[in-house]
PDB file of C-alpha atoms in Angstrom:
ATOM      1  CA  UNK A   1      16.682   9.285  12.907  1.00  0.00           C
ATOM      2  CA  UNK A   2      13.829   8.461  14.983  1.00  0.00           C
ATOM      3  CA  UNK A   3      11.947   4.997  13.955  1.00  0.00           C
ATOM      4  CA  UNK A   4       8.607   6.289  14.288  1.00  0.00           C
ATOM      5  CA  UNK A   5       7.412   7.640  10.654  1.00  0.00           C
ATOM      6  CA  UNK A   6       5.392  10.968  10.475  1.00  0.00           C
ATOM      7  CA  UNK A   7       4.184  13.192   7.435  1.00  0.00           C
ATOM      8  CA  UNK A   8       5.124  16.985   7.818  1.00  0.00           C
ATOM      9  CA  UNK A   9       4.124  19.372   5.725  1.00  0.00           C
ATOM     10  CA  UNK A  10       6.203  22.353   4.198  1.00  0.00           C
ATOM     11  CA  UNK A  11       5.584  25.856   2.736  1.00  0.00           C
ATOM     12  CA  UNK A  12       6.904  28.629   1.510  1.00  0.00           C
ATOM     13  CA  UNK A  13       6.404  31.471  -0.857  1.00  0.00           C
ATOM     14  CA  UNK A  14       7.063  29.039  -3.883  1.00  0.00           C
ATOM     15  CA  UNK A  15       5.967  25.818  -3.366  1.00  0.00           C
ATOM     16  CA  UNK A  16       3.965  23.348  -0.535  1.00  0.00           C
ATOM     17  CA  UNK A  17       4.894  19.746   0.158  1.00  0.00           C
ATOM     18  CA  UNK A  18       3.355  16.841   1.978  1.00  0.00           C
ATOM     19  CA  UNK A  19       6.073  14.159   2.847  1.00  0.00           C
ATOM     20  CA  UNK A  20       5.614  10.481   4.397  1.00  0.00           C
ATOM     21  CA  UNK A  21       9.184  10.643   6.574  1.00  0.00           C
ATOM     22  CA  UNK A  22       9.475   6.591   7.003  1.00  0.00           C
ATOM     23  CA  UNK A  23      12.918   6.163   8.749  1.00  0.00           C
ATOM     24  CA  UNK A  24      12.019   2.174   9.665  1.00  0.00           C
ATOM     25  CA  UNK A  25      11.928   1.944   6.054  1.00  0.00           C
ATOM     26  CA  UNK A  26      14.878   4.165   5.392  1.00  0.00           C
ATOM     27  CA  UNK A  27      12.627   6.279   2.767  1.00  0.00           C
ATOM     28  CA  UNK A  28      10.888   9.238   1.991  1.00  0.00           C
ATOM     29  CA  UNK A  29       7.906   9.775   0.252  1.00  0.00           C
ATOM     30  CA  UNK A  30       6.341  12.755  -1.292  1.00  0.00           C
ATOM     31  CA  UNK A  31       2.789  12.073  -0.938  1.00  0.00           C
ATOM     32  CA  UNK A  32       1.586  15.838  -2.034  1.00  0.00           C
ATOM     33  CA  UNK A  33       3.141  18.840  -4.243  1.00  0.00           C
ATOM     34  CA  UNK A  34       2.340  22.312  -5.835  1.00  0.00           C
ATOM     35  CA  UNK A  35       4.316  25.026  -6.895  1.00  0.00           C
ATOM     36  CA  UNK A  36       7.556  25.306  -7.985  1.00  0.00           C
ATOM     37  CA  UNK A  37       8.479  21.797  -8.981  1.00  0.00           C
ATOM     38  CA  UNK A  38      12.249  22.411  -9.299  1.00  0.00           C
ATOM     39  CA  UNK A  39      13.058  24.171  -5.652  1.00  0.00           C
ATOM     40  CA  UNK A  40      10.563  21.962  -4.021  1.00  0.00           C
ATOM     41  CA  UNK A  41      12.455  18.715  -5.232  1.00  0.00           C
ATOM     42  CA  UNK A  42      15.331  20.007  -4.670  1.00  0.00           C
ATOM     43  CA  UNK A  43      14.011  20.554  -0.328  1.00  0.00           C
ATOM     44  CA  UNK A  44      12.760  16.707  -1.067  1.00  0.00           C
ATOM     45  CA  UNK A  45      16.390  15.812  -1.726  1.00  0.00           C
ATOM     46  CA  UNK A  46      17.630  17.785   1.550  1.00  0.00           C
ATOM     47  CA  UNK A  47      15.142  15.599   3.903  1.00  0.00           C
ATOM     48  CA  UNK A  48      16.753  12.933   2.039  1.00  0.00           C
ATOM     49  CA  UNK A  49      20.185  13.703   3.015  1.00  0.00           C
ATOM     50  CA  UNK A  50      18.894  15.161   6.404  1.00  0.00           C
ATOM     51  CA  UNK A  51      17.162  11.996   7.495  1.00  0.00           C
ATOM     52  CA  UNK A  52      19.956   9.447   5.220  1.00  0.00           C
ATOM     53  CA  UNK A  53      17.378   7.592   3.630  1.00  0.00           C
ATOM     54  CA  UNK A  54      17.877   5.482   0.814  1.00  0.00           C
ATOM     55  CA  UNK A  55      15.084   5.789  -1.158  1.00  0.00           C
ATOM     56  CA  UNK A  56      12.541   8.963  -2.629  1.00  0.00           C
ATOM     57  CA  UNK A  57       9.055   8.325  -3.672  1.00  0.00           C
ATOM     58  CA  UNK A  58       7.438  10.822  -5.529  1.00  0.00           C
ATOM     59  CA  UNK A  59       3.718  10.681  -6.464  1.00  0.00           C
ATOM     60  CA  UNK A  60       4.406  12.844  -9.871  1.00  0.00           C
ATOM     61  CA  UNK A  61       1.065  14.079 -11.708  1.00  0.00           C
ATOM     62  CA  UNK A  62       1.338  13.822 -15.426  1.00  0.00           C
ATOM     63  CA  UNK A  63       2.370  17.252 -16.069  1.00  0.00           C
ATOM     64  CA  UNK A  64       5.528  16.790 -14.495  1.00  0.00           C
ATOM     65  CA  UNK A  65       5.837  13.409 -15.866  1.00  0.00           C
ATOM     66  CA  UNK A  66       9.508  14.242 -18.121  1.00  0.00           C
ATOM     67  CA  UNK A  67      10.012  16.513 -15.394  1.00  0.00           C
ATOM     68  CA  UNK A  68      10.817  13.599 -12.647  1.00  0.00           C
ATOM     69  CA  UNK A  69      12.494  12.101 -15.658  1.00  0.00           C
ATOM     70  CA  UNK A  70      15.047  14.271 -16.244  1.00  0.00           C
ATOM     71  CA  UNK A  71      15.754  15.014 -12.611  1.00  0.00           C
ATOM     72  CA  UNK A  72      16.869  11.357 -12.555  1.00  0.00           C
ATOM     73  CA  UNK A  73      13.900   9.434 -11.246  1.00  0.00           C
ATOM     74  CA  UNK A  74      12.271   6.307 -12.516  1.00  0.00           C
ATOM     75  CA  UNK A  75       8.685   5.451 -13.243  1.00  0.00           C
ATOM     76  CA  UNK A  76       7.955   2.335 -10.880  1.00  0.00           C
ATOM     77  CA  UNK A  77       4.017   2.424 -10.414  1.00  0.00           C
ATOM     78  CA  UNK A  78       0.825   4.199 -11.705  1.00  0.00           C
ATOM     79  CA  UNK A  79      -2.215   4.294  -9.741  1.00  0.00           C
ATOM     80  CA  UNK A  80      -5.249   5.142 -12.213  1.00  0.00           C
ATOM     81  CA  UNK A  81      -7.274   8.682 -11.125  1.00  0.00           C
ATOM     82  CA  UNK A  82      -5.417   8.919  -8.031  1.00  0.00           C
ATOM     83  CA  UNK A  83      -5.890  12.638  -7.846  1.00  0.00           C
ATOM     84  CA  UNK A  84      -9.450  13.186  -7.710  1.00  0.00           C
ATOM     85  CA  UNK A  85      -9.620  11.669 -11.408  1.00  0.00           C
ATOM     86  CA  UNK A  86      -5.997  12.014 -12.479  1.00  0.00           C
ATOM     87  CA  UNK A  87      -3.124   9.776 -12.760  1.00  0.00           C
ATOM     88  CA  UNK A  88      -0.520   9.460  -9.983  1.00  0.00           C
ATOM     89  CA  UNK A  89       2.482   8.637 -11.457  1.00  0.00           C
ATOM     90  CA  UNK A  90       5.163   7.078  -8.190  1.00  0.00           C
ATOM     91  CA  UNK A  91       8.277   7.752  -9.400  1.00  0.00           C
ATOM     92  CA  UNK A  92      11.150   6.721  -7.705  1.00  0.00           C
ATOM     93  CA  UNK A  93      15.584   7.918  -7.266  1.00  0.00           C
ATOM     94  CA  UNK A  94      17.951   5.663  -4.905  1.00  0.00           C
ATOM     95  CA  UNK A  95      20.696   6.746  -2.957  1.00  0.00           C
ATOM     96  CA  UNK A  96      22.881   3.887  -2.186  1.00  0.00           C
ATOM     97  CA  UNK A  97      23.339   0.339  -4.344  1.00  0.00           C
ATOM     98  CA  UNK A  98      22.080  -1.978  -1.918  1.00  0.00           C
ATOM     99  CA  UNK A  99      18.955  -0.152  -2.502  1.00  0.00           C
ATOM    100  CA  UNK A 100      19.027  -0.372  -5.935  1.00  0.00           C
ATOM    101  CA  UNK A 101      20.143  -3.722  -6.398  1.00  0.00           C
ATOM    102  CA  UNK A 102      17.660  -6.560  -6.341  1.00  0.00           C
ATOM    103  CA  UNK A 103      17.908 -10.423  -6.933  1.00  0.00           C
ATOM    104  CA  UNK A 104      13.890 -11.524  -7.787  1.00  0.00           C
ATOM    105  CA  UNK A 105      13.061  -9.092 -10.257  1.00  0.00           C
ATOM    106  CA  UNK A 106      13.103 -11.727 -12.972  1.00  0.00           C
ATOM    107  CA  UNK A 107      11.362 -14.637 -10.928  1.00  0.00           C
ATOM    108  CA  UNK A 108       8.604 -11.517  -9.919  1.00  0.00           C
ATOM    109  CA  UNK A 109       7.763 -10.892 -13.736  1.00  0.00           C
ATOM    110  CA  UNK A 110       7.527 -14.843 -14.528  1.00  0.00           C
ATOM    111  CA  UNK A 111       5.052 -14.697 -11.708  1.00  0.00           C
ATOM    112  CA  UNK A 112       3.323 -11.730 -12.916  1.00  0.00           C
ATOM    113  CA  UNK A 113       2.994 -13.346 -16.646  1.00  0.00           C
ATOM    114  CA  UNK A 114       1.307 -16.812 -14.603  1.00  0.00           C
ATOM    115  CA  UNK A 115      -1.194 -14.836 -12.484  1.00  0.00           C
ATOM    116  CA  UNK A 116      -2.371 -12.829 -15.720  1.00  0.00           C
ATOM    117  CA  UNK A 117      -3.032 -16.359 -16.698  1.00  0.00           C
ATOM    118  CA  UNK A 118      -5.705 -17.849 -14.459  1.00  0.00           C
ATOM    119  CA  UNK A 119      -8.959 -17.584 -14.661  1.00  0.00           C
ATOM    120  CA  UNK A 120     -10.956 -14.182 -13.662  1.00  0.00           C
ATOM    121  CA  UNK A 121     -14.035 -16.050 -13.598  1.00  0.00           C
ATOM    122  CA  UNK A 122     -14.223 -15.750  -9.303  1.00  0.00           C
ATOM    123  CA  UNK A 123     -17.103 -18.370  -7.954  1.00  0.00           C
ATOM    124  CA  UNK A 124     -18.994 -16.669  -5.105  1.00  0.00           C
ATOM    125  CA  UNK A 125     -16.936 -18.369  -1.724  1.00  0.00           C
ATOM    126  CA  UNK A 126     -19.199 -19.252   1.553  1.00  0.00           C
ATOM    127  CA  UNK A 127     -17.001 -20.245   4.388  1.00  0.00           C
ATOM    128  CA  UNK A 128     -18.506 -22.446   6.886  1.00  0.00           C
ATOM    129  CA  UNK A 129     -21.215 -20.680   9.222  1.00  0.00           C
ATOM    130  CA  UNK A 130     -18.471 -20.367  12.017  1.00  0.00           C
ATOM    131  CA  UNK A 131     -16.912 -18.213  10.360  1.00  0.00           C
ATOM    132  CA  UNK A 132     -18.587 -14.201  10.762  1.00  0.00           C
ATOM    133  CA  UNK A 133     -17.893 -10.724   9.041  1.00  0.00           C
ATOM    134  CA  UNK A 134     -17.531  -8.041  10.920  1.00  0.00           C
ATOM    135  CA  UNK A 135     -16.568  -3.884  10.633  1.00  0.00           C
ATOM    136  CA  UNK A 136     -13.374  -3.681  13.336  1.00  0.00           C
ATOM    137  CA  UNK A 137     -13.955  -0.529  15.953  1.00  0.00           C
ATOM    138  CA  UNK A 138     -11.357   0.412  18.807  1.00  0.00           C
ATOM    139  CA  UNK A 139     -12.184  -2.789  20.596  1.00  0.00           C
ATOM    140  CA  UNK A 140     -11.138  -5.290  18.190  1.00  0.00           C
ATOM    141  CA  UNK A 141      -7.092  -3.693  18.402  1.00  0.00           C
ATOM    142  CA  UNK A 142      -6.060  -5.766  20.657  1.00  0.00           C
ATOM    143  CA  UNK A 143      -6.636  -8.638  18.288  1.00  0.00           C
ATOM    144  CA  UNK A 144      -6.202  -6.807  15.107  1.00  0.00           C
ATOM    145  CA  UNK A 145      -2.376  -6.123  16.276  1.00  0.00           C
ATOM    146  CA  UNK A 146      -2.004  -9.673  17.798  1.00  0.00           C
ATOM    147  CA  UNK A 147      -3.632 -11.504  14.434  1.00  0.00           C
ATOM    148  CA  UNK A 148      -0.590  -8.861  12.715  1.00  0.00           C
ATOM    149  CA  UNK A 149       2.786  -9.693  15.080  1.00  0.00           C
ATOM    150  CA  UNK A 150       1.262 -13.536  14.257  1.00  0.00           C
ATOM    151  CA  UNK A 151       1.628 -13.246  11.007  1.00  0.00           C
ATOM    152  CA  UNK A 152       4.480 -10.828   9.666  1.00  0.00           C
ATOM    153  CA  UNK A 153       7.811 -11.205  11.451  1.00  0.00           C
ATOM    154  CA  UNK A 154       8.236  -7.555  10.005  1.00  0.00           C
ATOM    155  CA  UNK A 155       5.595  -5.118   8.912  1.00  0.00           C
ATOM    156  CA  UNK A 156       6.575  -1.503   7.225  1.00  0.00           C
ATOM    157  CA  UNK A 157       3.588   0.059   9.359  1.00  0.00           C
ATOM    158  CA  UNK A 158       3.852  -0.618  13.547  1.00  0.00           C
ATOM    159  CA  UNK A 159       0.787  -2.705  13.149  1.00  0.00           C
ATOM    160  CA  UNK A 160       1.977  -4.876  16.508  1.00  0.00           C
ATOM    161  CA  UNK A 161       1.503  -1.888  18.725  1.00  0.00           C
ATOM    162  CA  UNK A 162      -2.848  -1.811  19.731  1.00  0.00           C
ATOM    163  CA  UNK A 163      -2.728   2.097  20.056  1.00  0.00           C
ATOM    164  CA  UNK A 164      -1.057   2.432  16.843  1.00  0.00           C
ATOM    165  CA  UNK A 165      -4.143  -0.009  15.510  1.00  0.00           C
ATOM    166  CA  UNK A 166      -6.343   2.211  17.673  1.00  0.00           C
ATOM    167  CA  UNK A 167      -5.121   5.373  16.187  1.00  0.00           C
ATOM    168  CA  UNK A 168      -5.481   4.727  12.298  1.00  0.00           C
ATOM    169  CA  UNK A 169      -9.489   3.322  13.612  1.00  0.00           C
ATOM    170  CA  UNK A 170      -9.874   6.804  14.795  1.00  0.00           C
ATOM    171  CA  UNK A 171      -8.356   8.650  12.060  1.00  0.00           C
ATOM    172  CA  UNK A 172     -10.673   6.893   9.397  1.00  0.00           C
ATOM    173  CA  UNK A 173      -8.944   3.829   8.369  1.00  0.00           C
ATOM    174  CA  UNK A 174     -11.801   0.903   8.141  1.00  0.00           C
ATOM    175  CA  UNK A 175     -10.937  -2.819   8.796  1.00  0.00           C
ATOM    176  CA  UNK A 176     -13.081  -5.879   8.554  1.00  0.00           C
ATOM    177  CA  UNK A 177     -12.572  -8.713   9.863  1.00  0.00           C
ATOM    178  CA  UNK A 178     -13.219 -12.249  10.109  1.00  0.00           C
ATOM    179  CA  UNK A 179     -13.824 -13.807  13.613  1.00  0.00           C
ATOM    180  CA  UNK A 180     -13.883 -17.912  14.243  1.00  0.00           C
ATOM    181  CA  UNK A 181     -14.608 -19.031  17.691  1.00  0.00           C
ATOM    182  CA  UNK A 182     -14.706 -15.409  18.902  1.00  0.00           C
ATOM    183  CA  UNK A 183     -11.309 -15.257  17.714  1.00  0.00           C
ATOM    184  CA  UNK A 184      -9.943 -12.573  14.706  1.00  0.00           C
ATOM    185  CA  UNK A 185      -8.372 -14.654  11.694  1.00  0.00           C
ATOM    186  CA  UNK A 186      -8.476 -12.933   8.528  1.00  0.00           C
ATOM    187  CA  UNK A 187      -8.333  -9.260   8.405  1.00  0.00           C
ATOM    188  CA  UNK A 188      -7.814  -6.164   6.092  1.00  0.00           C
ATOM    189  CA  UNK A 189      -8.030  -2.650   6.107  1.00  0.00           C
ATOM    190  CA  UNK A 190      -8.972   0.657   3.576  1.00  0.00           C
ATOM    191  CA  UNK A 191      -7.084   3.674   4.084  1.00  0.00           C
ATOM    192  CA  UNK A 192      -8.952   6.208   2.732  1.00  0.00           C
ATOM    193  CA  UNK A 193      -7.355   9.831   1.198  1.00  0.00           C
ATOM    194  CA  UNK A 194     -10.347  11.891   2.003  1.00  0.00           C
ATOM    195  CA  UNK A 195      -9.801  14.850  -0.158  1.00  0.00           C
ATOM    196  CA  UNK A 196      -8.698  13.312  -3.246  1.00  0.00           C
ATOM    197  CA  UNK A 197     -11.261  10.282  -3.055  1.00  0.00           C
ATOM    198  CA  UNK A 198      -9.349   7.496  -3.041  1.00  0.00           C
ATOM    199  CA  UNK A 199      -8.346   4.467  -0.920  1.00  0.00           C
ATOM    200  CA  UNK A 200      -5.546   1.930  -0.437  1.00  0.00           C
ATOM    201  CA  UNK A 201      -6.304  -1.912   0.782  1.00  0.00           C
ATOM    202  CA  UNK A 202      -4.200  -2.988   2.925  1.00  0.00           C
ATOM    203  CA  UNK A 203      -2.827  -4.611   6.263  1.00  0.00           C
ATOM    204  CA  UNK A 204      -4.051  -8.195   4.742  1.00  0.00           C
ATOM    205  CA  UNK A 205      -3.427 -10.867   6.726  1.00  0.00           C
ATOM    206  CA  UNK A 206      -5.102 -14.264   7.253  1.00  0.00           C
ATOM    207  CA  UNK A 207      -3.658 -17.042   9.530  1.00  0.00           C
ATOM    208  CA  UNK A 208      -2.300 -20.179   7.680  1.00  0.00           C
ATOM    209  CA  UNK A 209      -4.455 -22.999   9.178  1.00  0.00           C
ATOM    210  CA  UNK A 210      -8.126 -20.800   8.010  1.00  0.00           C
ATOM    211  CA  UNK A 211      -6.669 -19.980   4.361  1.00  0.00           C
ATOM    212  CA  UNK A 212      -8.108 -22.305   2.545  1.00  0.00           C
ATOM    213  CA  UNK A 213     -12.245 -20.566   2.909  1.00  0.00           C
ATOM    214  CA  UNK A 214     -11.069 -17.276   0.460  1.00  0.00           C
ATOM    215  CA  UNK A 215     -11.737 -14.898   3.409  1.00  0.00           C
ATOM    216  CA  UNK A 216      -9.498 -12.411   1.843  1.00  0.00           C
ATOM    217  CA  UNK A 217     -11.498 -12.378  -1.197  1.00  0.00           C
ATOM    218  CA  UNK A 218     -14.454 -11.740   0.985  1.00  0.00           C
ATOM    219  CA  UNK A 219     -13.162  -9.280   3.253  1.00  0.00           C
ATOM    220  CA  UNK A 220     -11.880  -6.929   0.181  1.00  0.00           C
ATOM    221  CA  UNK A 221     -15.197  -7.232  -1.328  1.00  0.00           C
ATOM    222  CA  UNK A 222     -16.760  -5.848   1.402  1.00  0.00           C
ATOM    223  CA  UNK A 223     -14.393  -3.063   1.726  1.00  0.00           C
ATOM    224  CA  UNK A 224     -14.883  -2.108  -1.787  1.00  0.00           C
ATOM    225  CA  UNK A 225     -18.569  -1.930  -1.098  1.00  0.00           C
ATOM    226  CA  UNK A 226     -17.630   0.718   1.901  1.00  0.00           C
ATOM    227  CA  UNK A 227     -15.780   2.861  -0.334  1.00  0.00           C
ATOM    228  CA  UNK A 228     -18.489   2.839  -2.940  1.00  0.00           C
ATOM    229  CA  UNK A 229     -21.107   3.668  -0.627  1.00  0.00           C
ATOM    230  CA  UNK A 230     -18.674   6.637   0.281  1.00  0.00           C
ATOM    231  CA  UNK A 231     -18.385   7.779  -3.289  1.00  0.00           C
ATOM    232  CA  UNK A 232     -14.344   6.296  -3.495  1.00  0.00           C
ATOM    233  CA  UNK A 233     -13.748   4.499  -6.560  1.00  0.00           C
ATOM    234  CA  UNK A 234     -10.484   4.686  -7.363  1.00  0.00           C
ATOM    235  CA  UNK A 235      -9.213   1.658  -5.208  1.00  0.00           C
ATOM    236  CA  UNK A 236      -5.060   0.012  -5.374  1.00  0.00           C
ATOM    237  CA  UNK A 237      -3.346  -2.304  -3.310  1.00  0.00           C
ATOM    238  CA  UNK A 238       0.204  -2.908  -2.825  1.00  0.00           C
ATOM    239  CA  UNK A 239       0.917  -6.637  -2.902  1.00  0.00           C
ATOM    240  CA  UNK A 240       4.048  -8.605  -1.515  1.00  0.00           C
ATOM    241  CA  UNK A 241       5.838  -8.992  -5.427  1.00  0.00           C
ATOM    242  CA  UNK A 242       6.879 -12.851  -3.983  1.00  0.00           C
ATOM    243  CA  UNK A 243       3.382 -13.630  -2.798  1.00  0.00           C
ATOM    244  CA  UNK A 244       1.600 -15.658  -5.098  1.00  0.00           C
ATOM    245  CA  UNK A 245      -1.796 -16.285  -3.367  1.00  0.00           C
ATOM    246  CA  UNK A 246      -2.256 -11.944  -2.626  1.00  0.00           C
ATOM    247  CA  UNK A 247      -1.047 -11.203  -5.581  1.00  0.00           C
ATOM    248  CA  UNK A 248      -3.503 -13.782  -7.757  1.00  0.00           C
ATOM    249  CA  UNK A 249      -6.592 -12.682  -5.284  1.00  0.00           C
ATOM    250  CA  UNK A 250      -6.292  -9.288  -6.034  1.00  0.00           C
ATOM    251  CA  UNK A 251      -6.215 -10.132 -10.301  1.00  0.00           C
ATOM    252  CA  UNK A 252      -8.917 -12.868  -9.704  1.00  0.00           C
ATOM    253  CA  UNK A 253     -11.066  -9.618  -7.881  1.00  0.00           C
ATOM    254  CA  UNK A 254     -10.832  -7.437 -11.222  1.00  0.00           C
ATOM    255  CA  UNK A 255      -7.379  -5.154 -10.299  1.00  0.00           C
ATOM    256  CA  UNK A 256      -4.714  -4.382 -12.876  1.00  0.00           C
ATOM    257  CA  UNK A 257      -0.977  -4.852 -12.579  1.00  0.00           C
ATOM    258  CA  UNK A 258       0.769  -1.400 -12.523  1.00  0.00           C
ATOM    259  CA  UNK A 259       3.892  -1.542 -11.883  1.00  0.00           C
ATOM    260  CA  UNK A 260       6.637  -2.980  -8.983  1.00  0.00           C
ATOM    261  CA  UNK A 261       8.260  -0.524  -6.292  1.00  0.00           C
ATOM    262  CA  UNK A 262      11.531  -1.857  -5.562  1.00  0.00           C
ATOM    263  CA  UNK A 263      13.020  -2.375  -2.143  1.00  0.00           C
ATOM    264  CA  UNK A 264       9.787  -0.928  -1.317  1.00  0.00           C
ATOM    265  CA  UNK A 265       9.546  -2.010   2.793  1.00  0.00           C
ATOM    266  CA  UNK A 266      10.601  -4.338   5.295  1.00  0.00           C
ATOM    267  CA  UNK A 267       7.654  -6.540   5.073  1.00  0.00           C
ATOM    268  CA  UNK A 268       7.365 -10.148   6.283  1.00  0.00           C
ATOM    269  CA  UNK A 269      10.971 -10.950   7.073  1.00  0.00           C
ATOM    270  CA  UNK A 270      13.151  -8.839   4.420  1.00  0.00           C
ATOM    271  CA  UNK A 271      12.929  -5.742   2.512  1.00  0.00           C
ATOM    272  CA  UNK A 272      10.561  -6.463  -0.728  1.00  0.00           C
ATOM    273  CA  UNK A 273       9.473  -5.390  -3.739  1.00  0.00           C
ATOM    274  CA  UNK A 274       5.887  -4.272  -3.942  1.00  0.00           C
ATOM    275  CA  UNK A 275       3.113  -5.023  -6.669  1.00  0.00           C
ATOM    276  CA  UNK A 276       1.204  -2.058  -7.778  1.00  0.00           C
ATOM    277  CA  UNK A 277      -2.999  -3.177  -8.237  1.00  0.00           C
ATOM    278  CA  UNK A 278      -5.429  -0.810  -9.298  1.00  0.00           C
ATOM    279  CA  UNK A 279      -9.318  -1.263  -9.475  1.00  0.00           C
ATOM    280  CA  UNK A 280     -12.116   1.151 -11.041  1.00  0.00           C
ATOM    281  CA  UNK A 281     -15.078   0.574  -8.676  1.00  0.00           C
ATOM    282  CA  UNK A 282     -17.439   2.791 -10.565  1.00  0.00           C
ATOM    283  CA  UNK A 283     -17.213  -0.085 -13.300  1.00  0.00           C
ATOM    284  CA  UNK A 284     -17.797  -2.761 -11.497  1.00  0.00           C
TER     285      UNK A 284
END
């Protein structure tokens, strides 16, 4: 199988699928469905076997919600009016026990149960004037994928290739950014699902020695503002479940936990488990 992910898109007379084929990962994902829900999960289970992945995501609406359920998949993750105003419901089947098998699940929920402790109360942050905001374009690639192979060993997305960067710029993602010195730091990016109105943040990544000014904080803020101005409210991040600090900035910003994906992606320097965040921006 080819490392290089790509959605493709399938129809016939009874059904229409939109899969995510992520063979770094070793998983598919359903990203898109109508029609016959039986015969097109059962195609979504020969791309399985085609491609020997080891993991199926579905993003189940609520209809088919005992559907998934009987078929053998488990409810991992709910992202609030996903679709257009609906629930997505990202239900999940393994295919081999290393997949399914997982050794922080407990230490993730006692870390879970602390974060839900802090305080929400979020003091406006002003890093020192060195530090400047900016909207990425093409130019700022080069940096964007260098401040990325810096600071993730392993990333699910091919973040450390500039035309890669360059490409999801061009396709609509948005990234801001933080420079110091001239020099990218702290970035993040919104990728933005024009046609059901809704976006994921993502790609964050600050270098250690400039963590300490809540630049994250800052940078998602303004990204929020972007999607609002675009008429996007439904906003959800997927957070490293053994990172503390993400995790705790993304409660602290007004998110809700919904849910872990297990043996989601190669992230970092392992394959992880993923926190599910959700945020309603038209209350807030």
């Amino acid at each position: 199988m080819n490392k290089t992910a790509s959605t493709i898109c399938l129809q016939e007379s009874s059904y229409f699928l939109e899969v995510y084929l992520d063979p770094f990962n070793k998983r598919i994902r359903v990203d898109d469905y109508r029609g016959n829900t039986r015969v097109l999960l059962e195609k979504a289970e020969e791309l399985v076997l085609q491609h020997h992945a080891e993991k199926l995501i579905i993003k189940g609406r609520s209809e088919d919600f005992l559907f998934f359920f009987e078929k053998g998949f488990q409810l991992e993750a709910v992202v609030d009016r996903y679709f257009l105003g609906s629930d997505a419901h990202f239900f999940s089947k393994f295919y081999t026990p290393d997949r399914k098998r997982n050794d922080h699940w407990i230490t993730e929920d006692g870390m879970i149960h602390s974060i839900y402790q802090l305080d929400k109360t979020v003091e406006k942050t002003f890093p020192p004037k060195e530090y400047q905001i900016k909207k990425a374009d093409e130019s700022c690639a080069e940096e964007l994928s260098a401040l990325y192979s810096h600071v993730f060993q392993i990333y699910p997305t091919p973040l450390h290739d500039p035309e890669y960067v360059k490409k999801t710029i061009q396709e609509g993602t948005i990234y801001y950014v933080f420079f110091y010195q001239g020099k990218i730091v702290s970035a993040a990016s919104a990728e933005i699902n024009a046609f059901y109105k809704n976006a994921e943040l993502t790609d964050c990544a600050t270098l250690t020695e400039h963590r300490k000014y809540g630049l994250m904080k800052i940078i998602l803020q303004e990204l929020e503002r972007e999607l609002k101005r675009n008429g996007i409210f439904c906003a959800y991040s997927i957070a490293r479940s053994l990172s503390f600090g993400m995790n705790a900035v993304l409660f602290q910003l007004g998110y809700s936990y919904r849910g872990r994906l297990m043996n989601n992606c190669y992230i970092y320097d392992k394959l992880e488990n993923m926190n599910m965040w959700v945020k309603n921006l038209a209350i807030c």
